[in-house]
Amino acid sequence: MISYATIGTNDLERATKFYDALLAPLGGRRTFANGDRMQFYGSKETPGMLAVSKPYDEQPATAGNGTMFGLPAGTKEQVDAAHAAGVAAGGTCDGPPGQRMPTFYGAYVRDPDGNKVCIFNMG
């Protein structure tokens, strides 16, 4: 249903290093860039994309209160690996990997700009 989501950053180089690390265990990779303003990520397995962008209005990017996006993982091990990679790449743990509901295994991390990400496996 969603084609892509865009999140703001104040430091595109720092953000791309973070998302390169976070998305690699999930099969995510850089797809294309829009100059020095935006980097898109995607995978062969899923049709949607994620973009990290400097705000077009040139005002500071801020993380939304209550805003979060979820990234599906094929296995619980991928959830663990992506969470660890995100924290190692400058993110902060906002909830360690674990079983949240009988069919939902998830982990939460904030990127260096404070945007909240959930990596999850439904299994």
XYZ file of C-alpha atoms in Angstrom:
123
model
C 0.000 0.000 0.000
C 2.872 2.413 0.733
C 5.315 3.130 -2.066
C 7.879 4.996 0.040
C 8.383 6.902 3.267
C 10.679 9.878 3.758
C 12.321 10.837 7.027
C 14.266 13.984 7.720
C 17.896 14.368 8.663
C 20.168 17.243 9.533
C 23.286 15.331 8.438
C 22.775 13.223 5.318
C 26.231 11.633 5.467
C 25.716 10.494 9.074
C 22.192 9.285 8.296
C 23.263 7.253 5.251
C 25.995 5.545 7.281
C 23.362 4.640 9.895
C 20.792 3.350 7.377
C 23.464 1.505 5.355
C 24.256 -0.473 8.538
C 20.675 -0.853 9.794
C 19.207 -2.018 6.496
C 22.002 -4.365 5.342
C 20.868 -7.317 7.530
C 17.374 -6.899 6.035
C 18.588 -6.959 2.427
C 18.226 -3.190 2.066
C 20.605 -1.163 -0.069
C 20.974 2.271 -1.568
C 18.903 2.543 -4.736
C 19.219 6.114 -5.971
C 19.970 9.577 -4.689
C 18.580 13.022 -5.393
C 21.791 15.037 -5.366
C 23.205 15.809 -1.943
C 19.705 16.165 -0.462
C 18.135 12.678 -0.423
C 19.092 8.986 -0.415
C 16.605 6.209 -1.244
C 16.861 2.608 -0.035
C 15.095 -0.493 -1.262
C 15.397 -4.263 -1.608
C 14.669 -6.896 -4.190
C 12.280 -8.651 -1.780
C 9.898 -5.770 -1.033
C 8.421 -3.088 -3.305
C 8.483 -0.149 -0.850
C 11.343 2.272 -0.352
C 12.688 4.425 2.444
C 14.201 7.839 1.776
C 16.396 9.897 4.087
C 16.269 13.568 3.201
C 17.306 17.029 4.224
C 14.079 19.052 4.558
C 13.167 20.924 1.379
C 12.230 24.027 3.363
C 15.822 24.106 4.693
C 14.554 24.226 8.290
C 15.965 21.772 10.855
C 14.670 18.204 10.643
C 12.908 17.010 13.785
C 11.635 13.596 14.863
C 7.874 13.423 15.273
C 6.399 12.568 18.652
C 4.589 9.271 18.165
C 6.013 8.839 14.673
C 7.627 5.495 13.903
C 8.096 3.290 10.893
C 8.436 -0.476 10.776
C 10.871 -2.543 8.747
C 9.978 -6.215 8.226
C 12.595 -8.897 8.762
C 12.411 -12.472 7.514
C 13.721 -13.949 10.767
C 14.205 -13.078 14.423
C 17.950 -13.271 13.820
C 17.647 -10.527 11.203
C 15.790 -8.387 13.754
C 18.625 -8.912 16.241
C 21.317 -8.202 13.621
C 19.646 -5.045 12.292
C 19.089 -3.670 15.805
C 22.725 -4.347 16.760
C 23.980 -2.790 13.518
C 21.835 0.307 14.030
C 23.097 0.833 17.573
C 26.708 0.232 16.473
C 26.238 2.796 13.678
C 25.269 5.608 16.042
C 21.631 4.860 16.838
C 20.222 4.415 20.324
C 18.283 1.443 21.634
C 14.648 2.315 22.276
C 13.629 -1.263 23.107
C 15.832 -4.360 22.795
C 14.845 -7.304 20.590
C 12.167 -9.478 22.111
C 8.818 -11.192 21.760
C 6.185 -8.446 22.139
C 3.087 -10.485 21.272
C 2.691 -14.165 20.362
C 3.290 -13.438 16.663
C 5.348 -10.233 16.881
C 9.097 -10.181 17.595
C 10.456 -6.654 17.481
C 13.251 -4.265 18.367
C 13.295 -0.485 18.474
C 16.098 1.926 17.649
C 16.331 5.677 17.121
C 18.516 6.965 14.328
C 21.051 9.756 14.990
C 18.338 12.367 14.271
C 15.931 10.792 16.785
C 13.590 9.078 14.284
C 12.135 5.867 15.752
C 12.419 2.617 13.807
C 10.884 -0.771 14.616
C 12.464 -3.857 13.081
C 10.062 -6.785 13.350
C 9.310 -10.365 12.413
C 5.769 -11.717 12.300
C 6.143 -15.382 13.021
